[in-house]
PDB file of C-alpha atoms and ligand atoms in Angstrom:
ATOM      1  CA  MET A1465       1.910 -30.173  10.769  1.00  0.00           C
ATOM      2  CA  ALA A1466       4.574 -28.078  12.580  1.00  0.00           C
ATOM      3  CA  MET A1467       1.892 -26.507  14.748  1.00  0.00           C
ATOM      4  CA  LYS A1468       0.015 -28.176  17.578  1.00  0.00           C
ATOM      5  CA  LEU A1469      -3.068 -27.217  19.543  1.00  0.00           C
ATOM      6  CA  SER A1470      -3.545 -28.898  22.916  1.00  0.00           C
ATOM      7  CA  TYR A1471      -5.417 -28.280  26.124  1.00  0.00           C
ATOM      8  CA  ASP A1472      -4.336 -28.592  29.735  1.00  0.00           C
ATOM      9  CA  GLY A1473      -7.147 -27.819  32.178  1.00  0.00           C
ATOM     10  CA  VAL A1474      -8.183 -24.197  31.631  1.00  0.00           C
ATOM     11  CA  PHE A1475      -5.308 -23.531  29.232  1.00  0.00           C
ATOM     12  CA  ALA A1476      -5.294 -23.821  25.450  1.00  0.00           C
ATOM     13  CA  ILE A1477      -1.747 -24.217  24.158  1.00  0.00           C
ATOM     14  CA  ILE A1478      -0.467 -23.476  20.670  1.00  0.00           C
ATOM     15  CA  THR A1479       3.022 -24.832  20.039  1.00  0.00           C
ATOM     16  CA  LEU A1480       5.008 -23.799  16.969  1.00  0.00           C
ATOM     17  CA  ASP A1481       6.771 -27.062  16.328  1.00  0.00           C
ATOM     18  CA  ARG A1482       9.464 -26.710  13.717  1.00  0.00           C
ATOM     19  CA  PRO A1483      12.584 -26.338  15.851  1.00  0.00           C
ATOM     20  CA  ASP A1484      15.034 -27.286  13.052  1.00  0.00           C
ATOM     21  CA  ALA A1485      14.023 -24.089  11.229  1.00  0.00           C
ATOM     22  CA  LEU A1486      13.656 -22.065  14.450  1.00  0.00           C
ATOM     23  CA  ASN A1487       9.860 -22.461  14.123  1.00  0.00           C
ATOM     24  CA  ALA A1488       9.797 -20.294  10.975  1.00  0.00           C
ATOM     25  CA  LEU A1489       6.229 -19.866   9.789  1.00  0.00           C
ATOM     26  CA  ARG A1490       5.276 -21.624   6.604  1.00  0.00           C
ATOM     27  CA  PHE A1491       1.955 -20.569   5.010  1.00  0.00           C
ATOM     28  CA  GLN A1492       0.499 -23.948   5.911  1.00  0.00           C
ATOM     29  CA  MET A1493       1.334 -23.224   9.566  1.00  0.00           C
ATOM     30  CA  LEU A1494      -0.453 -19.874   9.369  1.00  0.00           C
ATOM     31  CA  GLU A1495      -3.542 -21.603   7.987  1.00  0.00           C
ATOM     32  CA  ALA A1496      -3.401 -24.224  10.738  1.00  0.00           C
ATOM     33  CA  LEU A1497      -2.868 -21.487  13.327  1.00  0.00           C
ATOM     34  CA  SER A1498      -5.904 -19.601  12.060  1.00  0.00           C
ATOM     35  CA  ASP A1499      -8.065 -22.764  12.329  1.00  0.00           C
ATOM     36  CA  ALA A1500      -6.633 -23.533  15.769  1.00  0.00           C
ATOM     37  CA  VAL A1501      -7.576 -20.069  17.044  1.00  0.00           C
ATOM     38  CA  ASP A1502     -11.160 -20.621  15.797  1.00  0.00           C
ATOM     39  CA  GLU A1503     -11.216 -23.864  17.757  1.00  0.00           C
ATOM     40  CA  VAL A1504      -9.895 -22.147  20.883  1.00  0.00           C
ATOM     41  CA  ALA A1505     -12.587 -19.448  20.545  1.00  0.00           C
ATOM     42  CA  ALA A1506     -15.282 -22.136  20.618  1.00  0.00           C
ATOM     43  CA  SER A1507     -13.697 -24.034  23.542  1.00  0.00           C
ATOM     44  CA  ASP A1508     -14.021 -23.646  27.314  1.00  0.00           C
ATOM     45  CA  ALA A1509     -10.387 -22.560  27.667  1.00  0.00           C
ATOM     46  CA  ARG A1510      -9.818 -19.500  29.878  1.00  0.00           C
ATOM     47  CA  ALA A1511      -6.415 -18.502  28.494  1.00  0.00           C
ATOM     48  CA  LEU A1512      -4.235 -19.192  25.459  1.00  0.00           C
ATOM     49  CA  ILE A1513      -0.494 -19.775  25.735  1.00  0.00           C
ATOM     50  CA  VAL A1514       1.672 -19.627  22.604  1.00  0.00           C
ATOM     51  CA  VAL A1515       5.110 -21.234  22.774  1.00  0.00           C
ATOM     52  CA  GLY A1516       7.853 -22.308  20.392  1.00  0.00           C
ATOM     53  CA  ALA A1517       9.405 -25.788  20.447  1.00  0.00           C
ATOM     54  CA  GLY A1518      13.129 -26.221  21.021  1.00  0.00           C
ATOM     55  CA  ASP A1519      15.673 -24.238  23.010  1.00  0.00           C
ATOM     56  CA  LYS A1520      16.581 -21.528  20.554  1.00  0.00           C
ATOM     57  CA  ALA A1521      13.533 -19.733  19.285  1.00  0.00           C
ATOM     58  CA  PHE A1522       9.971 -18.712  19.861  1.00  0.00           C
ATOM     59  CA  CYS A1523       9.806 -18.100  16.105  1.00  0.00           C
ATOM     60  CA  ALA A1524      12.329 -16.698  13.601  1.00  0.00           C
ATOM     61  CA  GLY A1525       9.601 -15.192  11.410  1.00  0.00           C
ATOM     62  CA  ALA A1526       8.033 -16.064   8.102  1.00  0.00           C
ATOM     63  CA  ASP A1527       9.804 -18.842   6.199  1.00  0.00           C
ATOM     64  CA  ILE A1528      12.103 -16.787   3.979  1.00  0.00           C
ATOM     65  CA  LYS A1529      12.577 -19.568   1.433  1.00  0.00           C
ATOM     66  CA  GLU A1530       8.831 -19.788   0.957  1.00  0.00           C
ATOM     67  CA  LEU A1531       8.485 -16.023   0.544  1.00  0.00           C
ATOM     68  CA  MET A1532      10.608 -16.047  -2.589  1.00  0.00           C
ATOM     69  CA  ASN A1533       9.433 -16.215  -6.203  1.00  0.00           C
ATOM     70  CA  ARG A1534       5.786 -15.530  -5.554  1.00  0.00           C
ATOM     71  CA  SER A1535       3.515 -13.334  -7.639  1.00  0.00           C
ATOM     72  CA  LEU A1536       2.420  -9.939  -6.417  1.00  0.00           C
ATOM     73  CA  MET A1537      -1.074 -11.215  -5.603  1.00  0.00           C
ATOM     74  CA  GLU A1538       0.324 -14.260  -3.792  1.00  0.00           C
ATOM     75  CA  GLN A1539       2.466 -11.963  -1.659  1.00  0.00           C
ATOM     76  CA  ARG A1540      -0.559  -9.858  -0.797  1.00  0.00           C
ATOM     77  CA  ARG A1541      -2.624 -12.920   0.089  1.00  0.00           C
ATOM     78  CA  GLY A1542       0.276 -14.116   2.262  1.00  0.00           C
ATOM     79  CA  ALA A1543       0.318 -10.846   4.220  1.00  0.00           C
ATOM     80  CA  GLN A1544      -3.453 -10.989   4.621  1.00  0.00           C
ATOM     81  CA  LEU A1545      -3.249 -14.584   5.857  1.00  0.00           C
ATOM     82  CA  GLY A1546      -0.724 -13.682   8.577  1.00  0.00           C
ATOM     83  CA  GLN A1547      -2.631 -10.549   9.548  1.00  0.00           C
ATOM     84  CA  CYS A1548      -5.885 -12.491   9.728  1.00  0.00           C
ATOM     85  CA  ALA A1549      -4.426 -15.324  11.868  1.00  0.00           C
ATOM     86  CA  PHE A1550      -2.765 -12.950  14.358  1.00  0.00           C
ATOM     87  CA  GLY A1551      -5.825 -10.664  14.316  1.00  0.00           C
ATOM     88  CA  LYS A1552      -7.958 -13.624  15.386  1.00  0.00           C
ATOM     89  CA  ILE A1553      -5.684 -14.176  18.391  1.00  0.00           C
ATOM     90  CA  SER A1554      -5.977 -10.505  19.350  1.00  0.00           C
ATOM     91  CA  LYS A1555      -9.777 -10.712  19.178  1.00  0.00           C
ATOM     92  CA  LEU A1556     -10.172 -13.931  21.185  1.00  0.00           C
ATOM     93  CA  PRO A1557     -12.569 -13.496  24.110  1.00  0.00           C
ATOM     94  CA  ILE A1558      -9.883 -14.927  26.412  1.00  0.00           C
ATOM     95  CA  PRO A1559      -6.435 -13.430  27.105  1.00  0.00           C
ATOM     96  CA  SER A1560      -3.327 -14.838  25.465  1.00  0.00           C
ATOM     97  CA  VAL A1561       0.397 -14.773  26.149  1.00  0.00           C
ATOM     98  CA  ALA A1562       3.432 -15.425  23.974  1.00  0.00           C
ATOM     99  CA  VAL A1563       6.351 -16.905  25.899  1.00  0.00           C
ATOM    100  CA  ILE A1564       9.542 -15.674  24.221  1.00  0.00           C
ATOM    101  CA  HIS A1565      12.458 -17.804  25.366  1.00  0.00           C
ATOM    102  CA  GLY A1566      14.820 -17.195  22.435  1.00  0.00           C
ATOM    103  CA  TYR A1567      14.522 -15.487  19.060  1.00  0.00           C
ATOM    104  CA  ALA A1568      11.303 -13.717  18.094  1.00  0.00           C
ATOM    105  CA  PHE A1569      11.949 -12.091  14.748  1.00  0.00           C
ATOM    106  CA  GLY A1570       9.757 -10.734  11.960  1.00  0.00           C
ATOM    107  CA  GLY A1571       6.514 -12.698  11.760  1.00  0.00           C
ATOM    108  CA  GLY A1572       7.432 -14.351  15.085  1.00  0.00           C
ATOM    109  CA  LEU A1573       7.423 -11.043  16.904  1.00  0.00           C
ATOM    110  CA  GLU A1574       4.286 -10.051  14.989  1.00  0.00           C
ATOM    111  CA  LEU A1575       2.600 -13.219  16.250  1.00  0.00           C
ATOM    112  CA  ALA A1576       3.683 -12.367  19.799  1.00  0.00           C
ATOM    113  CA  MET A1577       2.293  -8.836  19.362  1.00  0.00           C
ATOM    114  CA  GLY A1578      -1.084 -10.313  18.388  1.00  0.00           C
ATOM    115  CA  CYS A1579      -1.246 -11.826  21.876  1.00  0.00           C
ATOM    116  CA  THR A1580      -2.638  -9.871  24.827  1.00  0.00           C
ATOM    117  CA  PHE A1581       0.666 -10.257  26.722  1.00  0.00           C
ATOM    118  CA  ARG A1582       4.308 -11.152  26.079  1.00  0.00           C
ATOM    119  CA  ILE A1583       6.758 -12.487  28.613  1.00  0.00           C
ATOM    120  CA  ALA A1584      10.440 -13.092  27.922  1.00  0.00           C
ATOM    121  CA  THR A1585      13.352 -14.915  29.459  1.00  0.00           C
ATOM    122  CA  GLU A1586      16.785 -13.247  29.716  1.00  0.00           C
ATOM    123  CA  ARG A1587      17.857 -15.074  26.543  1.00  0.00           C
ATOM    124  CA  ALA A1588      15.089 -13.555  24.423  1.00  0.00           C
ATOM    125  CA  ARG A1589      16.074 -11.499  21.395  1.00  0.00           C
ATOM    126  CA  MET A1590      13.469  -9.624  19.393  1.00  0.00           C
ATOM    127  CA  GLY A1591      13.382  -7.643  16.215  1.00  0.00           C
ATOM    128  CA  LEU A1592      11.696  -6.814  12.931  1.00  0.00           C
ATOM    129  CA  PRO A1593      14.638  -7.480  10.569  1.00  0.00           C
ATOM    130  CA  GLU A1594      12.605  -7.380   7.342  1.00  0.00           C
ATOM    131  CA  ILE A1595      14.470  -4.258   6.142  1.00  0.00           C
ATOM    132  CA  LYS A1596      17.647  -6.373   5.926  1.00  0.00           C
ATOM    133  CA  LEU A1597      15.820  -8.533   3.381  1.00  0.00           C
ATOM    134  CA  GLY A1598      14.627  -5.498   1.404  1.00  0.00           C
ATOM    135  CA  LEU A1599      11.161  -5.942   2.900  1.00  0.00           C
ATOM    136  CA  ILE A1600       8.928  -4.400   5.538  1.00  0.00           C
ATOM    137  CA  PRO A1601       6.888  -6.243   8.206  1.00  0.00           C
ATOM    138  CA  GLY A1602       3.715  -7.663   6.693  1.00  0.00           C
ATOM    139  CA  TYR A1603       1.917  -9.512   9.485  1.00  0.00           C
ATOM    140  CA  GLY A1604       0.895  -6.476  11.553  1.00  0.00           C
ATOM    141  CA  GLY A1605       4.268  -5.219  12.814  1.00  0.00           C
ATOM    142  CA  THR A1606       4.076  -1.684  11.450  1.00  0.00           C
ATOM    143  CA  GLN A1607       0.716  -1.212  13.177  1.00  0.00           C
ATOM    144  CA  ARG A1608       0.966  -3.090  16.483  1.00  0.00           C
ATOM    145  CA  LEU A1609       4.532  -2.119  17.374  1.00  0.00           C
ATOM    146  CA  PRO A1610       3.957   1.689  17.519  1.00  0.00           C
ATOM    147  CA  ARG A1611       0.798   1.111  19.533  1.00  0.00           C
ATOM    148  CA  LEU A1612       2.836  -0.878  22.043  1.00  0.00           C
ATOM    149  CA  ILE A1613       6.066   1.103  22.302  1.00  0.00           C
ATOM    150  CA  GLY A1614       5.355   4.436  20.588  1.00  0.00           C
ATOM    151  CA  GLU A1615       6.109   5.762  17.114  1.00  0.00           C
ATOM    152  CA  ALA A1616       9.768   6.781  17.570  1.00  0.00           C
ATOM    153  CA  ARG A1617      10.920   3.471  19.049  1.00  0.00           C
ATOM    154  CA  ALA A1618       8.850   1.491  16.548  1.00  0.00           C
ATOM    155  CA  LEU A1619      10.423   3.406  13.670  1.00  0.00           C
ATOM    156  CA  GLU A1620      13.855   2.757  15.160  1.00  0.00           C
ATOM    157  CA  MET A1621      13.210  -0.985  15.208  1.00  0.00           C
ATOM    158  CA  VAL A1622      11.473  -1.188  11.815  1.00  0.00           C
ATOM    159  CA  MET A1623      13.890   1.095   9.942  1.00  0.00           C
ATOM    160  CA  SER A1624      17.123  -0.309  11.399  1.00  0.00           C
ATOM    161  CA  GLY A1625      16.011  -3.935  11.821  1.00  0.00           C
ATOM    162  CA  ARG A1626      18.069  -4.013  14.979  1.00  0.00           C
ATOM    163  CA  THR A1627      17.747  -6.682  17.653  1.00  0.00           C
ATOM    164  CA  VAL A1628      16.411  -5.749  21.082  1.00  0.00           C
ATOM    165  CA  ASP A1629      17.307  -7.813  24.151  1.00  0.00           C
ATOM    166  CA  ALA A1630      14.917  -8.775  26.946  1.00  0.00           C
ATOM    167  CA  LYS A1631      15.855  -5.876  29.234  1.00  0.00           C
ATOM    168  CA  GLU A1632      15.345  -3.228  26.565  1.00  0.00           C
ATOM    169  CA  ALA A1633      12.119  -4.893  25.443  1.00  0.00           C
ATOM    170  CA  GLU A1634      10.801  -4.785  29.001  1.00  0.00           C
ATOM    171  CA  ARG A1635      11.880  -1.164  29.457  1.00  0.00           C
ATOM    172  CA  TRP A1636      10.105  -0.214  26.224  1.00  0.00           C
ATOM    173  CA  GLY A1637       6.927  -2.102  27.088  1.00  0.00           C
ATOM    174  CA  LEU A1638       7.353  -4.610  24.266  1.00  0.00           C
ATOM    175  CA  VAL A1639       7.210  -7.416  26.844  1.00  0.00           C
ATOM    176  CA  ASN A1640       5.256  -7.299  30.086  1.00  0.00           C
ATOM    177  CA  ARG A1641       8.015  -8.828  32.151  1.00  0.00           C
ATOM    178  CA  ILE A1642      11.186 -10.862  32.169  1.00  0.00           C
ATOM    179  CA  VAL A1643      10.809 -14.271  33.801  1.00  0.00           C
ATOM    180  CA  GLU A1644      13.435 -16.728  34.980  1.00  0.00           C
ATOM    181  CA  ASP A1645      14.472 -19.256  32.358  1.00  0.00           C
ATOM    182  CA  GLY A1646      12.476 -22.493  32.428  1.00  0.00           C
ATOM    183  CA  ASP A1647       9.969 -24.570  30.522  1.00  0.00           C
ATOM    184  CA  PRO A1648       8.061 -22.003  28.373  1.00  0.00           C
ATOM    185  CA  LEU A1649       4.729 -23.697  28.999  1.00  0.00           C
ATOM    186  CA  THR A1650       5.164 -23.629  32.774  1.00  0.00           C
ATOM    187  CA  LEU A1651       6.197 -19.969  32.567  1.00  0.00           C
ATOM    188  CA  GLY A1652       3.108 -19.188  30.495  1.00  0.00           C
ATOM    189  CA  LYS A1653       0.805 -20.983  32.928  1.00  0.00           C
ATOM    190  CA  GLN A1654       2.324 -19.176  35.902  1.00  0.00           C
ATOM    191  CA  PHE A1655       1.854 -15.809  34.234  1.00  0.00           C
ATOM    192  CA  MET A1656      -1.694 -16.457  33.009  1.00  0.00           C
ATOM    193  CA  SER A1657      -2.878 -17.791  36.354  1.00  0.00           C
ATOM    194  CA  GLU A1658      -3.029 -14.126  37.480  1.00  0.00           C
ATOM    195  CA  PHE A1659      -5.866 -13.510  35.028  1.00  0.00           C
ATOM    196  CA  ILE A1660      -8.055 -16.593  35.013  1.00  0.00           C
ATOM    197  CA  GLY A1661      -9.751 -16.427  38.419  1.00  0.00           C
ATOM    198  CA  TYR A1662     -12.102 -13.603  37.455  1.00  0.00           C
ATOM    199  CA  GLY A1663     -15.464 -13.585  35.671  1.00  0.00           C
ATOM    200  CA  LEU A1664     -15.294 -13.478  31.894  1.00  0.00           C
ATOM    201  CA  CYS A1665     -17.745 -10.549  31.677  1.00  0.00           C
ATOM    202  CA  ALA A1666     -15.591  -8.116  33.676  1.00  0.00           C
ATOM    203  CA  SER A1667     -12.413  -9.460  32.115  1.00  0.00           C
ATOM    204  CA  GLN A1668     -13.744  -8.932  28.585  1.00  0.00           C
ATOM    205  CA  PHE A1669     -15.270  -5.518  29.300  1.00  0.00           C
ATOM    206  CA  ALA A1670     -12.004  -4.310  30.849  1.00  0.00           C
ATOM    207  CA  ARG A1671      -9.985  -5.406  27.850  1.00  0.00           C
ATOM    208  CA  GLU A1672     -12.514  -4.021  25.386  1.00  0.00           C
ATOM    209  CA  ALA A1673     -12.550  -0.636  27.130  1.00  0.00           C
ATOM    210  CA  VAL A1674      -8.751  -0.382  26.928  1.00  0.00           C
ATOM    211  CA  GLU A1675      -8.438  -1.691  23.373  1.00  0.00           C
ATOM    212  CA  ARG A1676     -11.308   0.301  21.850  1.00  0.00           C
ATOM    213  CA  GLY A1677     -10.158   3.368  23.759  1.00  0.00           C
ATOM    214  CA  MET A1678      -6.684   3.085  22.215  1.00  0.00           C
ATOM    215  CA  GLU A1679      -8.228   3.533  18.757  1.00  0.00           C
ATOM    216  CA  THR A1680     -10.037   6.763  19.515  1.00  0.00           C
ATOM    217  CA  THR A1681      -9.954  10.092  21.387  1.00  0.00           C
ATOM    218  CA  VAL A1682      -9.923  10.239  25.212  1.00  0.00           C
ATOM    219  CA  GLU A1683     -13.422  11.752  25.064  1.00  0.00           C
ATOM    220  CA  ALA A1684     -14.840   8.914  22.947  1.00  0.00           C
ATOM    221  CA  GLY A1685     -12.868   6.389  25.030  1.00  0.00           C
ATOM    222  CA  LEU A1686     -14.427   7.702  28.228  1.00  0.00           C
ATOM    223  CA  ALA A1687     -17.877   7.194  26.702  1.00  0.00           C
ATOM    224  CA  ILE A1688     -16.928   3.585  25.866  1.00  0.00           C
ATOM    225  CA  GLU A1689     -15.707   3.134  29.445  1.00  0.00           C
ATOM    226  CA  ALA A1690     -18.913   4.588  30.932  1.00  0.00           C
ATOM    227  CA  ASP A1691     -21.055   2.244  28.804  1.00  0.00           C
ATOM    228  CA  LEU A1692     -19.025  -0.890  29.523  1.00  0.00           C
ATOM    229  CA  SER A1693     -18.689  -0.087  33.211  1.00  0.00           C
ATOM    230  CA  THR A1694     -22.480   0.397  33.437  1.00  0.00           C
ATOM    231  CA  LEU A1695     -22.911  -2.931  31.659  1.00  0.00           C
ATOM    232  CA  ALA A1696     -20.588  -4.601  34.176  1.00  0.00           C
ATOM    233  CA  TYR A1697     -22.849  -3.462  37.047  1.00  0.00           C
ATOM    234  CA  GLN A1698     -25.726  -5.356  35.422  1.00  0.00           C
ATOM    235  CA  THR A1699     -23.994  -8.748  35.680  1.00  0.00           C
ATOM    236  CA  GLN A1700     -24.624 -11.366  38.371  1.00  0.00           C
ATOM    237  CA  ASP A1701     -20.858 -11.497  38.805  1.00  0.00           C
ATOM    238  CA  ALA A1702     -20.835  -7.839  39.900  1.00  0.00           C
ATOM    239  CA  VAL A1703     -23.566  -8.521  42.462  1.00  0.00           C
ATOM    240  CA  GLU A1704     -21.614 -11.582  43.662  1.00  0.00           C
ATOM    241  CA  GLY A1705     -18.273  -9.740  43.753  1.00  0.00           C
ATOM    242  CA  MET A1706     -19.544  -6.808  45.809  1.00  0.00           C
ATOM    243  CA  THR A1707     -21.694  -9.021  48.091  1.00  0.00           C
ATOM    244  CA  ALA A1708     -18.728 -11.326  48.736  1.00  0.00           C
ATOM    245  CA  PHE A1709     -16.614  -8.306  49.719  1.00  0.00           C
ATOM    246  CA  VAL A1710     -19.229  -7.116  52.200  1.00  0.00           C
ATOM    247  CA  GLU A1711     -19.683 -10.658  53.571  1.00  0.00           C
ATOM    248  CA  LYS A1712     -15.890 -11.070  53.816  1.00  0.00           C
ATOM    249  CA  ARG A1713     -15.756 -14.214  51.645  1.00  0.00           C
ATOM    250  CA  LYS A1714     -14.260 -15.260  48.332  1.00  0.00           C
ATOM    251  CA  PRO A1715     -16.550 -14.504  45.344  1.00  0.00           C
ATOM    252  CA  GLU A1716     -17.816 -17.284  43.112  1.00  0.00           C
ATOM    253  CA  PHE A1717     -18.037 -15.870  39.628  1.00  0.00           C
ATOM    254  CA  LYS A1718     -20.317 -17.604  37.105  1.00  0.00           C
ATOM    255  CA  ASP A1719     -19.551 -15.652  33.900  1.00  0.00           C
ATOM    256  CA  ALA A1720     -23.102 -14.334  34.015  1.00  0.00           C
TER     257      ALA A1720
HETATM  258  N1  CAA B2045      12.934 -18.738   7.379  1.00  0.00           N
HETATM  259  C1  CAA B2045      13.393 -19.931   6.976  1.00  0.00           C
HETATM  260  N2  CAA B2045      14.365 -20.626   7.627  1.00  0.00           N
HETATM  261  C2  CAA B2045      14.880 -20.061   8.729  1.00  0.00           C
HETATM  262  C3  CAA B2045      14.460 -18.811   9.212  1.00  0.00           C
HETATM  263  C4  CAA B2045      13.424 -18.145   8.480  1.00  0.00           C
HETATM  264  N3  CAA B2045      12.892 -16.977   8.899  1.00  0.00           N
HETATM  265  N4  CAA B2045      15.171 -18.497  10.315  1.00  0.00           N
HETATM  266  C5  CAA B2045      16.019 -19.531  10.529  1.00  0.00           C
HETATM  267  N5  CAA B2045      15.826 -20.471   9.581  1.00  0.00           N
HETATM  268  C6  CAA B2045      16.549 -21.745   9.438  1.00  0.00           C
HETATM  269  C7  CAA B2045      17.948 -21.546   8.850  1.00  0.00           C
HETATM  270  O1  CAA B2045      17.874 -21.467   7.448  1.00  0.00           O
HETATM  271  C8  CAA B2045      18.661 -22.788   9.351  1.00  0.00           C
HETATM  272  O2  CAA B2045      18.265 -23.874   8.559  1.00  0.00           O
HETATM  273  P1  CAA B2045      19.415 -24.870   7.942  1.00  0.00           P
HETATM  274  O3  CAA B2045      20.013 -25.520   9.168  1.00  0.00           O
HETATM  275  O4  CAA B2045      18.631 -25.799   7.095  1.00  0.00           O
HETATM  276  O5  CAA B2045      20.370 -23.992   7.216  1.00  0.00           O
HETATM  277  C9  CAA B2045      18.030 -23.009  10.743  1.00  0.00           C
HETATM  278  O6  CAA B2045      16.782 -22.308  10.728  1.00  0.00           O
HETATM  279  C10 CAA B2045      18.860 -22.454  11.883  1.00  0.00           C
HETATM  280  O7  CAA B2045      19.114 -21.099  11.623  1.00  0.00           O
HETATM  281  P2  CAA B2045      20.585 -20.455  11.679  1.00  0.00           P
HETATM  282  O8  CAA B2045      21.605 -21.466  11.300  1.00  0.00           O
HETATM  283  O9  CAA B2045      20.555 -19.183  10.902  1.00  0.00           O
HETATM  284  O10 CAA B2045      20.679 -20.157  13.265  1.00  0.00           O
HETATM  285  P3  CAA B2045      21.575 -19.039  13.960  1.00  0.00           P
HETATM  286  O11 CAA B2045      21.508 -19.334  15.411  1.00  0.00           O
HETATM  287  O12 CAA B2045      22.910 -18.914  13.330  1.00  0.00           O
HETATM  288  O13 CAA B2045      20.794 -17.651  13.667  1.00  0.00           O
HETATM  289  C11 CAA B2045      18.869 -16.229  13.526  1.00  0.00           C
HETATM  290  C12 CAA B2045      19.517 -17.443  14.202  1.00  0.00           C
HETATM  291  C13 CAA B2045      19.658 -14.957  13.886  1.00  0.00           C
HETATM  292  C14 CAA B2045      17.434 -16.134  14.043  1.00  0.00           C
HETATM  293  C15 CAA B2045      18.896 -16.419  11.992  1.00  0.00           C
HETATM  294  O14 CAA B2045      18.387 -17.706  11.694  1.00  0.00           O
HETATM  295  C16 CAA B2045      18.090 -15.423  11.235  1.00  0.00           C
HETATM  296  O15 CAA B2045      18.500 -14.285  11.059  1.00  0.00           O
HETATM  297  N6  CAA B2045      16.869 -15.831  10.733  1.00  0.00           N
HETATM  298  C17 CAA B2045      16.036 -14.995   9.926  1.00  0.00           C
HETATM  299  C18 CAA B2045      15.292 -13.978  10.779  1.00  0.00           C
HETATM  300  C19 CAA B2045      14.450 -13.073   9.900  1.00  0.00           C
HETATM  301  O16 CAA B2045      14.958 -12.374   9.059  1.00  0.00           O
HETATM  302  N7  CAA B2045      13.104 -13.084  10.118  1.00  0.00           N
HETATM  303  C20 CAA B2045      12.187 -12.301   9.345  1.00  0.00           C
HETATM  304  C21 CAA B2045      11.602 -13.165   8.252  1.00  0.00           C
HETATM  305  S1  CAA B2045      10.650 -12.222   7.076  1.00  0.00           S
HETATM  306  C22 CAA B2045       9.183 -11.986   7.855  1.00  0.00           C
HETATM  307  O17 CAA B2045       8.920 -12.467   8.934  1.00  0.00           O
HETATM  308  C23 CAA B2045       8.239 -11.143   7.058  1.00  0.00           C
HETATM  309  C24 CAA B2045       6.978 -10.785   7.783  1.00  0.00           C
HETATM  310  O18 CAA B2045       6.782  -9.686   8.271  1.00  0.00           O
HETATM  311  C25 CAA B2045       5.932 -11.732   7.880  1.00  0.00           C
END
């Protein structure tokens, strides 16, 4: 299948498993990925980790050989399929991380940008090289990249197709942090363990406030924040969190 979904305790794990082709995304893999994300959404997992198999790549992008000789409508459906699969990851109720331990190019970087977070090892190399193929990014890159790193830097990457190393990616905010080389799954678990101890209500409201706010004016964003923050006060977890502080004990959140 070239894509695997597995679970390990609180973690759901998606592994791109086509190392001979640097985990390049065939359309069948995108369909499987989309179904896998639906399954994760319905599961009890508290975090999703996306990794690539093999030493060399997270994912080298869409499968170029498969992109060739397709009709105009097939190309459009292909773009919509990738956008839909990565959009589902971005809308999951739980946070996700892409662990970039090698190449993340084109659709591979677009997949990583659909995740809530990205971490990279020193060896990571990232880029949107579609322009070198006479193409432009089609799985969300032209939209998510400027939101992450700003318009000027996004245009630089998209219009030159140049490769960015881990240090530059961290400096630009394309990745959250650089981590020491190691097993990608272990690195992902270590990173995500910072986020999974809290109640889902507050965690989801916080993310929603930031993400919805990014799409609108500061004024409208502040209204979203006021509403979601008021909603957070209504939860049992908020009562528990504040009571536990006053009683000098660890809170026990119940996602309620
Ligand atoms: N599609 C299909 N096959 C790919 C691939 C891709 N995107 N990337 C790598 N492969 C295959 C190679 O064809 C090669 O297979 P063979 O051994 O059968 O020839 C194998 O993976 C190993 O690749 P290389 O020999 O090229 O490895 P390298 O270490 O010399 O180079 C690389 C690595 C710089 C990542 C290089 O493979 C490369 O430039 N890949 C293409 C990257 C790219 O352009 N990605 C964008 C794709 S278009 C896209 O993603 C559109 C979109 O927005 C959705």
